[in-house]
Amino acid sequence: MTDFTLANKLHLQITSLFWRSMDWLYPPRCCNCDRRGFVLCETCFAEIEPLQGALCQKCGYPVSGKGRLCEECRLAPPPFTQMLSWTSYIGPVKEAIHALKYKRNLAMGPFLAKPLVEIVKRSGWNIDLVVPIPLSRSRLRFRGYNQAALISHQLAAQLNIQHSNTAVKRVRNTSTQIELDVNKRFMNLFDAFYANPATLKKRNILIVDDVITTGATMQNCTKALLQAGAENIYCVSVARAILRHAKHHQGFASNSVLLS
Ligand SMILES: [Zn+2]
Ligand SMILES: [Zn+2]
């Protein structure tokens, strides 16, 4: 048994026991309808529609027509091999991510990892290492935890793949993205990651995040991993902000309106 197989088994057992005890001590409430006994109840969960139908083969964004790639990926191919998201950033899933990020609902991390397990299994990706999008040191200190890591760690354990919280780091603080318009996000994030070649060289990496808005964060993190010698980069997120305007990747979408 490899070190990470044992670590994954322990992780699954400990987190399962921990969350069962917490549910018993403090019964959770549905983040969307407040029903007792669930972090997200079955009724609210059933409202979530997975992204399906015609999706860009590269970035997983809904495409109209017969093209295999969206316009942005045709014009400027992104550096990752493929990116997929479970659903769009609206409704109950938006509430779930909000609860995970801003209301310290930590049980939501493992809960939201479940649909990603299925997505990654279906994708056929060959992955050696799972990493979360890291937070800056100051944001981590402020929040106390990285919400993407709560998802990625559980995902890696369920897929029995090695996980690392330290292979890629945020090297300088970035302003909160919500405060920036889409055009400024790429500049703000440029070179904001450092990836460790010792852990990443010649390996296939899966990057995990809670929400993808423009894709700028995933692209910049991918660039850092590739610079460190990683082979193929795959990206997955729970939710995806779907824009009315088609041109969203390269920060040209200043007039776009987020549907979320
Ligand atoms: Zn509910
Ligand atoms: Zn695309």
PDB file of C-alpha atoms and ligand atoms in Angstrom:
ATOM      1  CA  MET A   1       0.000   0.000   0.000  1.00  0.00           C
ATOM      2  CA  THR A   2       1.423   3.404  -0.954  1.00  0.00           C
ATOM      3  CA  ASP A   3       1.739   6.217   1.576  1.00  0.00           C
ATOM      4  CA  PHE A   4      -1.040   8.210  -0.030  1.00  0.00           C
ATOM      5  CA  THR A   5      -3.404   5.212  -0.185  1.00  0.00           C
ATOM      6  CA  LEU A   6      -3.068   4.826   3.556  1.00  0.00           C
ATOM      7  CA  ALA A   7      -3.376   8.600   4.057  1.00  0.00           C
ATOM      8  CA  ASN A   8      -6.509   8.649   1.866  1.00  0.00           C
ATOM      9  CA  LYS A   9      -8.115   5.783   3.780  1.00  0.00           C
ATOM     10  CA  LEU A  10      -7.383   7.507   7.078  1.00  0.00           C
ATOM     11  CA  HIS A  11      -8.674  10.805   5.732  1.00  0.00           C
ATOM     12  CA  LEU A  12     -11.974   9.225   4.665  1.00  0.00           C
ATOM     13  CA  GLN A  13     -12.429   7.379   7.956  1.00  0.00           C
ATOM     14  CA  ILE A  14     -11.535  10.342  10.164  1.00  0.00           C
ATOM     15  CA  THR A  15     -13.623  12.893   8.237  1.00  0.00           C
ATOM     16  CA  SER A  16     -16.608  10.534   8.079  1.00  0.00           C
ATOM     17  CA  LEU A  17     -16.464   9.875  11.837  1.00  0.00           C
ATOM     18  CA  PHE A  18     -15.895  13.563  12.586  1.00  0.00           C
ATOM     19  CA  TRP A  19     -18.815  14.791  10.481  1.00  0.00           C
ATOM     20  CA  ARG A  20     -21.172  12.079  11.781  1.00  0.00           C
ATOM     21  CA  SER A  21     -20.380  13.175  15.356  1.00  0.00           C
ATOM     22  CA  MET A  22     -20.823  16.833  14.432  1.00  0.00           C
ATOM     23  CA  ASP A  23     -24.180  16.095  12.758  1.00  0.00           C
ATOM     24  CA  TRP A  24     -25.289  14.337  15.947  1.00  0.00           C
ATOM     25  CA  LEU A  25     -24.084  17.134  18.231  1.00  0.00           C
ATOM     26  CA  TYR A  26     -25.200  20.007  16.007  1.00  0.00           C
ATOM     27  CA  PRO A  27     -27.775  18.853  13.444  1.00  0.00           C
ATOM     28  CA  PRO A  28     -27.101  20.786  10.240  1.00  0.00           C
ATOM     29  CA  ARG A  29     -29.642  22.946   8.431  1.00  0.00           C
ATOM     30  CA  CYS A  30     -30.078  23.117   4.657  1.00  0.00           C
ATOM     31  CA  CYS A  31     -28.139  26.165   3.415  1.00  0.00           C
ATOM     32  CA  ASN A  32     -30.909  26.920   0.914  1.00  0.00           C
ATOM     33  CA  CYS A  33     -34.234  26.253   2.720  1.00  0.00           C
ATOM     34  CA  ASP A  34     -33.151  25.878   6.378  1.00  0.00           C
ATOM     35  CA  ARG A  35     -34.606  22.362   6.675  1.00  0.00           C
ATOM     36  CA  ARG A  36     -33.115  20.537   9.649  1.00  0.00           C
ATOM     37  CA  GLY A  37     -30.836  17.544   9.243  1.00  0.00           C
ATOM     38  CA  PHE A  38     -29.024  18.320   5.984  1.00  0.00           C
ATOM     39  CA  VAL A  39     -26.256  20.643   4.788  1.00  0.00           C
ATOM     40  CA  LEU A  40     -28.222  20.736   1.525  1.00  0.00           C
ATOM     41  CA  CYS A  41     -31.535  18.855   1.522  1.00  0.00           C
ATOM     42  CA  GLU A  42     -32.636  16.445  -1.203  1.00  0.00           C
ATOM     43  CA  THR A  43     -35.277  18.831  -2.561  1.00  0.00           C
ATOM     44  CA  CYS A  44     -32.791  21.673  -2.970  1.00  0.00           C
ATOM     45  CA  PHE A  45     -30.145  19.295  -4.329  1.00  0.00           C
ATOM     46  CA  ALA A  46     -32.625  18.107  -6.986  1.00  0.00           C
ATOM     47  CA  GLU A  47     -32.927  21.708  -8.236  1.00  0.00           C
ATOM     48  CA  ILE A  48     -29.270  21.726  -9.265  1.00  0.00           C
ATOM     49  CA  GLU A  49     -28.827  21.107 -12.970  1.00  0.00           C
ATOM     50  CA  PRO A  50     -25.460  19.714 -14.033  1.00  0.00           C
ATOM     51  CA  LEU A  51     -23.849  21.417 -17.022  1.00  0.00           C
ATOM     52  CA  GLN A  52     -24.564  19.133 -19.948  1.00  0.00           C
ATOM     53  CA  GLY A  53     -25.432  19.170 -23.625  1.00  0.00           C
ATOM     54  CA  ALA A  54     -22.979  20.883 -25.957  1.00  0.00           C
ATOM     55  CA  LEU A  55     -19.913  21.925 -23.961  1.00  0.00           C
ATOM     56  CA  CYS A  56     -16.569  23.231 -25.191  1.00  0.00           C
ATOM     57  CA  GLN A  57     -14.205  20.241 -25.288  1.00  0.00           C
ATOM     58  CA  LYS A  58     -11.429  22.332 -23.821  1.00  0.00           C
ATOM     59  CA  CYS A  59     -12.973  24.577 -21.168  1.00  0.00           C
ATOM     60  CA  GLY A  60     -16.366  22.933 -20.534  1.00  0.00           C
ATOM     61  CA  TYR A  61     -18.297  26.128 -21.251  1.00  0.00           C
ATOM     62  CA  PRO A  62     -21.731  25.694 -22.883  1.00  0.00           C
ATOM     63  CA  VAL A  63     -21.467  26.205 -26.645  1.00  0.00           C
ATOM     64  CA  SER A  64     -24.171  26.697 -29.195  1.00  0.00           C
ATOM     65  CA  GLY A  65     -23.977  25.086 -32.597  1.00  0.00           C
ATOM     66  CA  LYS A  66     -21.759  22.270 -33.718  1.00  0.00           C
ATOM     67  CA  GLY A  67     -18.312  23.596 -32.818  1.00  0.00           C
ATOM     68  CA  ARG A  68     -16.293  21.393 -30.510  1.00  0.00           C
ATOM     69  CA  LEU A  69     -14.559  24.437 -29.039  1.00  0.00           C
ATOM     70  CA  CYS A  70     -15.936  27.750 -27.847  1.00  0.00           C
ATOM     71  CA  GLU A  71     -14.824  30.887 -29.650  1.00  0.00           C
ATOM     72  CA  GLU A  72     -12.282  31.838 -26.965  1.00  0.00           C
ATOM     73  CA  CYS A  73     -10.589  28.447 -26.960  1.00  0.00           C
ATOM     74  CA  ARG A  74     -10.370  28.564 -30.759  1.00  0.00           C
ATOM     75  CA  LEU A  75      -8.852  32.058 -30.728  1.00  0.00           C
ATOM     76  CA  ALA A  76      -6.576  31.605 -27.711  1.00  0.00           C
ATOM     77  CA  PRO A  77      -6.213  27.993 -26.584  1.00  0.00           C
ATOM     78  CA  PRO A  78      -5.974  27.881 -22.784  1.00  0.00           C
ATOM     79  CA  PRO A  79      -2.862  26.249 -21.258  1.00  0.00           C
ATOM     80  CA  PHE A  80      -4.708  23.430 -19.458  1.00  0.00           C
ATOM     81  CA  THR A  81      -5.622  20.121 -21.135  1.00  0.00           C
ATOM     82  CA  GLN A  82      -9.270  20.234 -20.106  1.00  0.00           C
ATOM     83  CA  MET A  83     -11.569  21.989 -17.638  1.00  0.00           C
ATOM     84  CA  LEU A  84     -14.956  20.801 -16.350  1.00  0.00           C
ATOM     85  CA  SER A  85     -17.505  22.119 -13.849  1.00  0.00           C
ATOM     86  CA  TRP A  86     -20.449  20.399 -12.244  1.00  0.00           C
ATOM     87  CA  THR A  87     -23.080  23.140 -12.558  1.00  0.00           C
ATOM     88  CA  SER A  88     -23.646  26.860 -13.049  1.00  0.00           C
ATOM     89  CA  TYR A  89     -23.169  29.289 -10.166  1.00  0.00           C
ATOM     90  CA  ILE A  90     -26.829  29.909  -9.377  1.00  0.00           C
ATOM     91  CA  GLY A  91     -29.547  28.803  -6.947  1.00  0.00           C
ATOM     92  CA  PRO A  92     -28.863  26.224  -4.210  1.00  0.00           C
ATOM     93  CA  VAL A  93     -25.262  25.626  -5.285  1.00  0.00           C
ATOM     94  CA  LYS A  94     -24.506  29.322  -4.947  1.00  0.00           C
ATOM     95  CA  GLU A  95     -25.925  29.201  -1.419  1.00  0.00           C
ATOM     96  CA  ALA A  96     -23.882  26.071  -0.697  1.00  0.00           C
ATOM     97  CA  ILE A  97     -20.627  27.685  -1.805  1.00  0.00           C
ATOM     98  CA  HIS A  98     -21.505  30.850   0.101  1.00  0.00           C
ATOM     99  CA  ALA A  99     -22.079  28.762   3.244  1.00  0.00           C
ATOM    100  CA  LEU A 100     -18.753  26.994   2.752  1.00  0.00           C
ATOM    101  CA  LYS A 101     -16.818  30.198   2.108  1.00  0.00           C
ATOM    102  CA  TYR A 102     -18.361  32.797   4.347  1.00  0.00           C
ATOM    103  CA  LYS A 103     -20.418  30.985   7.008  1.00  0.00           C
ATOM    104  CA  ARG A 104     -17.814  28.453   8.138  1.00  0.00           C
ATOM    105  CA  ASN A 105     -20.002  25.538   7.012  1.00  0.00           C
ATOM    106  CA  LEU A 106     -17.003  23.236   6.652  1.00  0.00           C
ATOM    107  CA  ALA A 107     -19.101  20.085   6.145  1.00  0.00           C
ATOM    108  CA  MET A 108     -20.086  21.539   2.789  1.00  0.00           C
ATOM    109  CA  GLY A 109     -16.560  20.897   1.426  1.00  0.00           C
ATOM    110  CA  PRO A 110     -16.761  17.091   1.505  1.00  0.00           C
ATOM    111  CA  PHE A 111     -20.424  17.291   0.423  1.00  0.00           C
ATOM    112  CA  LEU A 112     -19.548  19.279  -2.713  1.00  0.00           C
ATOM    113  CA  ALA A 113     -16.679  16.909  -3.537  1.00  0.00           C
ATOM    114  CA  LYS A 114     -19.141  14.073  -4.273  1.00  0.00           C
ATOM    115  CA  PRO A 115     -20.404  15.245  -7.679  1.00  0.00           C
ATOM    116  CA  LEU A 116     -16.819  16.039  -8.688  1.00  0.00           C
ATOM    117  CA  VAL A 117     -15.791  12.430  -8.018  1.00  0.00           C
ATOM    118  CA  GLU A 118     -18.252  11.331 -10.710  1.00  0.00           C
ATOM    119  CA  ILE A 119     -17.140  14.027 -13.151  1.00  0.00           C
ATOM    120  CA  VAL A 120     -13.468  13.091 -12.812  1.00  0.00           C
ATOM    121  CA  LYS A 121     -14.227   9.350 -13.096  1.00  0.00           C
ATOM    122  CA  ARG A 122     -16.199   9.932 -16.305  1.00  0.00           C
ATOM    123  CA  SER A 123     -13.569  12.256 -17.780  1.00  0.00           C
ATOM    124  CA  GLY A 124     -10.980   9.526 -18.317  1.00  0.00           C
ATOM    125  CA  TRP A 125      -8.251  11.894 -17.052  1.00  0.00           C
ATOM    126  CA  ASN A 126      -5.043  10.262 -15.909  1.00  0.00           C
ATOM    127  CA  ILE A 127      -4.145  12.156 -12.723  1.00  0.00           C
ATOM    128  CA  ASP A 128      -1.125  11.762 -10.427  1.00  0.00           C
ATOM    129  CA  LEU A 129      -1.722  14.607  -7.995  1.00  0.00           C
ATOM    130  CA  VAL A 130      -4.671  16.751  -6.846  1.00  0.00           C
ATOM    131  CA  VAL A 131      -4.096  20.352  -5.709  1.00  0.00           C
ATOM    132  CA  PRO A 132      -6.509  23.069  -4.588  1.00  0.00           C
ATOM    133  CA  ILE A 133      -6.297  26.650  -5.849  1.00  0.00           C
ATOM    134  CA  PRO A 134      -4.341  28.108  -2.933  1.00  0.00           C
ATOM    135  CA  LEU A 135      -5.341  31.144  -0.892  1.00  0.00           C
ATOM    136  CA  SER A 136      -2.896  33.900  -0.054  1.00  0.00           C
ATOM    137  CA  ARG A 137      -1.362  33.647   3.388  1.00  0.00           C
ATOM    138  CA  SER A 138      -3.317  36.652   4.648  1.00  0.00           C
ATOM    139  CA  ARG A 139      -6.654  35.359   3.290  1.00  0.00           C
ATOM    140  CA  LEU A 140      -5.940  31.967   4.821  1.00  0.00           C
ATOM    141  CA  ARG A 141      -5.204  33.613   8.151  1.00  0.00           C
ATOM    142  CA  PHE A 142      -8.405  35.645   7.919  1.00  0.00           C
ATOM    143  CA  ARG A 143     -10.693  32.742   6.904  1.00  0.00           C
ATOM    144  CA  GLY A 144      -8.842  30.053   8.821  1.00  0.00           C
ATOM    145  CA  TYR A 145      -9.193  27.461   6.033  1.00  0.00           C
ATOM    146  CA  ASN A 146      -9.010  27.124   2.273  1.00  0.00           C
ATOM    147  CA  GLN A 147     -12.489  26.207   1.028  1.00  0.00           C
ATOM    148  CA  ALA A 148     -11.081  24.719  -2.217  1.00  0.00           C
ATOM    149  CA  ALA A 149      -8.789  22.454  -0.170  1.00  0.00           C
ATOM    150  CA  LEU A 150     -11.752  21.093   1.795  1.00  0.00           C
ATOM    151  CA  ILE A 151     -13.204  19.972  -1.529  1.00  0.00           C
ATOM    152  CA  SER A 152      -9.956  18.820  -3.169  1.00  0.00           C
ATOM    153  CA  HIS A 153      -8.745  16.773  -0.205  1.00  0.00           C
ATOM    154  CA  GLN A 154     -11.981  14.794  -0.073  1.00  0.00           C
ATOM    155  CA  LEU A 155     -12.004  14.405  -3.864  1.00  0.00           C
ATOM    156  CA  ALA A 156      -8.430  13.043  -3.868  1.00  0.00           C
ATOM    157  CA  ALA A 157      -9.225  10.648  -1.017  1.00  0.00           C
ATOM    158  CA  GLN A 158     -12.304   9.290  -2.784  1.00  0.00           C
ATOM    159  CA  LEU A 159     -10.408   8.852  -6.051  1.00  0.00           C
ATOM    160  CA  ASN A 160      -7.403   7.502  -4.145  1.00  0.00           C
ATOM    161  CA  ILE A 161      -4.981   9.959  -5.720  1.00  0.00           C
ATOM    162  CA  GLN A 162      -2.228  11.842  -3.916  1.00  0.00           C
ATOM    163  CA  HIS A 163      -3.152  15.317  -2.615  1.00  0.00           C
ATOM    164  CA  SER A 164      -0.922  18.300  -1.894  1.00  0.00           C
ATOM    165  CA  ASN A 165      -1.697  21.581  -0.159  1.00  0.00           C
ATOM    166  CA  THR A 166       1.817  22.886  -0.646  1.00  0.00           C
ATOM    167  CA  ALA A 167       2.817  22.057  -4.242  1.00  0.00           C
ATOM    168  CA  VAL A 168       1.442  25.382  -5.457  1.00  0.00           C
ATOM    169  CA  LYS A 169       1.321  28.597  -3.454  1.00  0.00           C
ATOM    170  CA  ARG A 170       0.034  32.117  -3.792  1.00  0.00           C
ATOM    171  CA  VAL A 171       3.150  34.278  -3.834  1.00  0.00           C
ATOM    172  CA  ARG A 172       1.592  37.648  -3.348  1.00  0.00           C
ATOM    173  CA  ASN A 173      -1.744  38.917  -2.178  1.00  0.00           C
ATOM    174  CA  THR A 174      -4.376  39.630  -4.772  1.00  0.00           C
ATOM    175  CA  SER A 175      -7.324  41.932  -4.249  1.00  0.00           C
ATOM    176  CA  THR A 176     -10.678  40.266  -3.750  1.00  0.00           C
ATOM    177  CA  GLN A 177     -11.883  39.433  -7.252  1.00  0.00           C
ATOM    178  CA  ILE A 178     -15.398  40.628  -6.540  1.00  0.00           C
ATOM    179  CA  GLU A 179     -14.010  44.160  -6.284  1.00  0.00           C
ATOM    180  CA  LEU A 180     -12.423  44.029  -9.733  1.00  0.00           C
ATOM    181  CA  ASP A 181     -14.067  44.214 -13.116  1.00  0.00           C
ATOM    182  CA  VAL A 182     -13.437  41.326 -15.476  1.00  0.00           C
ATOM    183  CA  ASN A 183     -10.753  43.213 -17.453  1.00  0.00           C
ATOM    184  CA  LYS A 184      -8.578  43.710 -14.412  1.00  0.00           C
ATOM    185  CA  ARG A 185      -8.741  40.140 -13.126  1.00  0.00           C
ATOM    186  CA  PHE A 186      -6.078  38.802 -15.460  1.00  0.00           C
ATOM    187  CA  MET A 187      -3.651  41.598 -14.593  1.00  0.00           C
ATOM    188  CA  ASN A 188      -4.343  41.184 -10.910  1.00  0.00           C
ATOM    189  CA  LEU A 189      -3.611  37.489 -10.998  1.00  0.00           C
ATOM    190  CA  PHE A 190      -0.639  37.552 -13.323  1.00  0.00           C
ATOM    191  CA  ASP A 191       2.226  35.584 -11.845  1.00  0.00           C
ATOM    192  CA  ALA A 192       0.458  35.190  -8.525  1.00  0.00           C
ATOM    193  CA  PHE A 193       1.351  31.512  -8.147  1.00  0.00           C
ATOM    194  CA  TYR A 194       4.522  29.642  -7.401  1.00  0.00           C
ATOM    195  CA  ALA A 195       4.644  25.918  -8.106  1.00  0.00           C
ATOM    196  CA  ASN A 196       7.279  23.579  -6.711  1.00  0.00           C
ATOM    197  CA  PRO A 197       9.125  21.596  -9.453  1.00  0.00           C
ATOM    198  CA  ALA A 198      10.213  18.900  -6.962  1.00  0.00           C
ATOM    199  CA  THR A 199       6.602  17.837  -6.440  1.00  0.00           C
ATOM    200  CA  LEU A 200       5.227  18.517  -9.908  1.00  0.00           C
ATOM    201  CA  LYS A 201       7.795  17.607 -12.545  1.00  0.00           C
ATOM    202  CA  LYS A 202       6.435  15.274 -15.263  1.00  0.00           C
ATOM    203  CA  ARG A 203       3.216  14.703 -13.331  1.00  0.00           C
ATOM    204  CA  ASN A 204      -0.414  15.073 -14.399  1.00  0.00           C
ATOM    205  CA  ILE A 205      -2.150  17.494 -12.077  1.00  0.00           C
ATOM    206  CA  LEU A 206      -5.801  18.140 -11.253  1.00  0.00           C
ATOM    207  CA  ILE A 207      -6.520  21.660  -9.948  1.00  0.00           C
ATOM    208  CA  VAL A 208      -9.692  22.055  -7.887  1.00  0.00           C
ATOM    209  CA  ASP A 209     -11.630  25.233  -7.130  1.00  0.00           C
ATOM    210  CA  ASP A 210     -15.075  26.021  -5.782  1.00  0.00           C
ATOM    211  CA  VAL A 211     -16.138  28.515  -8.461  1.00  0.00           C
ATOM    212  CA  ILE A 212     -14.698  29.451 -11.844  1.00  0.00           C
ATOM    213  CA  THR A 213     -15.645  32.964 -12.890  1.00  0.00           C
ATOM    214  CA  THR A 214     -13.540  34.071 -15.854  1.00  0.00           C
ATOM    215  CA  GLY A 215     -11.130  31.158 -15.742  1.00  0.00           C
ATOM    216  CA  ALA A 216      -8.246  33.582 -15.094  1.00  0.00           C
ATOM    217  CA  THR A 217      -7.271  31.933 -11.809  1.00  0.00           C
ATOM    218  CA  MET A 218      -7.201  28.446 -13.348  1.00  0.00           C
ATOM    219  CA  GLN A 219      -5.178  29.687 -16.329  1.00  0.00           C
ATOM    220  CA  ASN A 220      -2.566  31.420 -14.187  1.00  0.00           C
ATOM    221  CA  CYS A 221      -2.276  28.492 -11.811  1.00  0.00           C
ATOM    222  CA  THR A 222      -1.923  26.166 -14.825  1.00  0.00           C
ATOM    223  CA  LYS A 223       0.896  28.326 -16.222  1.00  0.00           C
ATOM    224  CA  ALA A 224       2.773  28.119 -12.920  1.00  0.00           C
ATOM    225  CA  LEU A 225       2.378  24.315 -12.807  1.00  0.00           C
ATOM    226  CA  LEU A 226       3.563  23.943 -16.404  1.00  0.00           C
ATOM    227  CA  GLN A 227       6.542  26.185 -15.681  1.00  0.00           C
ATOM    228  CA  ALA A 228       7.401  23.829 -12.837  1.00  0.00           C
ATOM    229  CA  GLY A 229       7.537  20.957 -15.330  1.00  0.00           C
ATOM    230  CA  ALA A 230       4.093  19.390 -14.878  1.00  0.00           C
ATOM    231  CA  GLU A 231       2.902  17.339 -17.853  1.00  0.00           C
ATOM    232  CA  ASN A 232      -0.879  17.764 -18.236  1.00  0.00           C
ATOM    233  CA  ILE A 233      -3.138  20.021 -16.221  1.00  0.00           C
ATOM    234  CA  TYR A 234      -6.816  19.277 -15.679  1.00  0.00           C
ATOM    235  CA  CYS A 235      -9.169  21.671 -13.893  1.00  0.00           C
ATOM    236  CA  VAL A 236     -12.428  20.994 -12.132  1.00  0.00           C
ATOM    237  CA  SER A 237     -14.814  23.180 -10.150  1.00  0.00           C
ATOM    238  CA  VAL A 238     -18.117  22.792  -8.397  1.00  0.00           C
ATOM    239  CA  ALA A 239     -19.680  25.762 -10.161  1.00  0.00           C
ATOM    240  CA  ARG A 240     -19.126  27.961 -13.161  1.00  0.00           C
ATOM    241  CA  ALA A 241     -20.304  31.529 -13.681  1.00  0.00           C
ATOM    242  CA  ILE A 242     -22.167  31.505 -16.973  1.00  0.00           C
ATOM    243  CA  LEU A 243     -22.023  34.858 -18.751  1.00  0.00           C
ATOM    244  CA  ARG A 244     -24.609  36.201 -21.153  1.00  0.00           C
ATOM    245  CA  HIS A 245     -21.808  37.388 -23.397  1.00  0.00           C
ATOM    246  CA  ALA A 246     -19.762  34.698 -25.132  1.00  0.00           C
ATOM    247  CA  LYS A 247     -16.341  36.334 -24.732  1.00  0.00           C
ATOM    248  CA  HIS A 248     -15.454  35.659 -21.156  1.00  0.00           C
ATOM    249  CA  HIS A 249     -12.037  34.037 -20.950  1.00  0.00           C
ATOM    250  CA  GLN A 250      -9.600  36.715 -21.843  1.00  0.00           C
ATOM    251  CA  GLY A 251     -11.069  39.542 -19.859  1.00  0.00           C
ATOM    252  CA  PHE A 252     -12.804  41.194 -22.811  1.00  0.00           C
ATOM    253  CA  ALA A 253     -16.193  40.835 -21.204  1.00  0.00           C
ATOM    254  CA  SER A 254     -16.465  44.129 -19.413  1.00  0.00           C
ATOM    255  CA  ASN A 255     -20.021  44.570 -20.660  1.00  0.00           C
ATOM    256  CA  SER A 256     -21.055  41.072 -19.713  1.00  0.00           C
ATOM    257  CA  VAL A 257     -23.460  40.491 -16.918  1.00  0.00           C
ATOM    258  CA  LEU A 258     -22.980  37.596 -14.574  1.00  0.00           C
ATOM    259  CA  LEU A 259     -26.134  35.535 -14.489  1.00  0.00           C
ATOM    260  CA  SER A 260     -25.385  34.550 -10.922  1.00  0.00           C
TER     261      SER A 260
HETATM  262 ZN    ZN B   1     -33.253  22.600   1.246  1.00  0.00          ZN
HETATM  263 ZN    ZN B   2     -13.739  26.812 -24.430  1.00  0.00          ZN
END
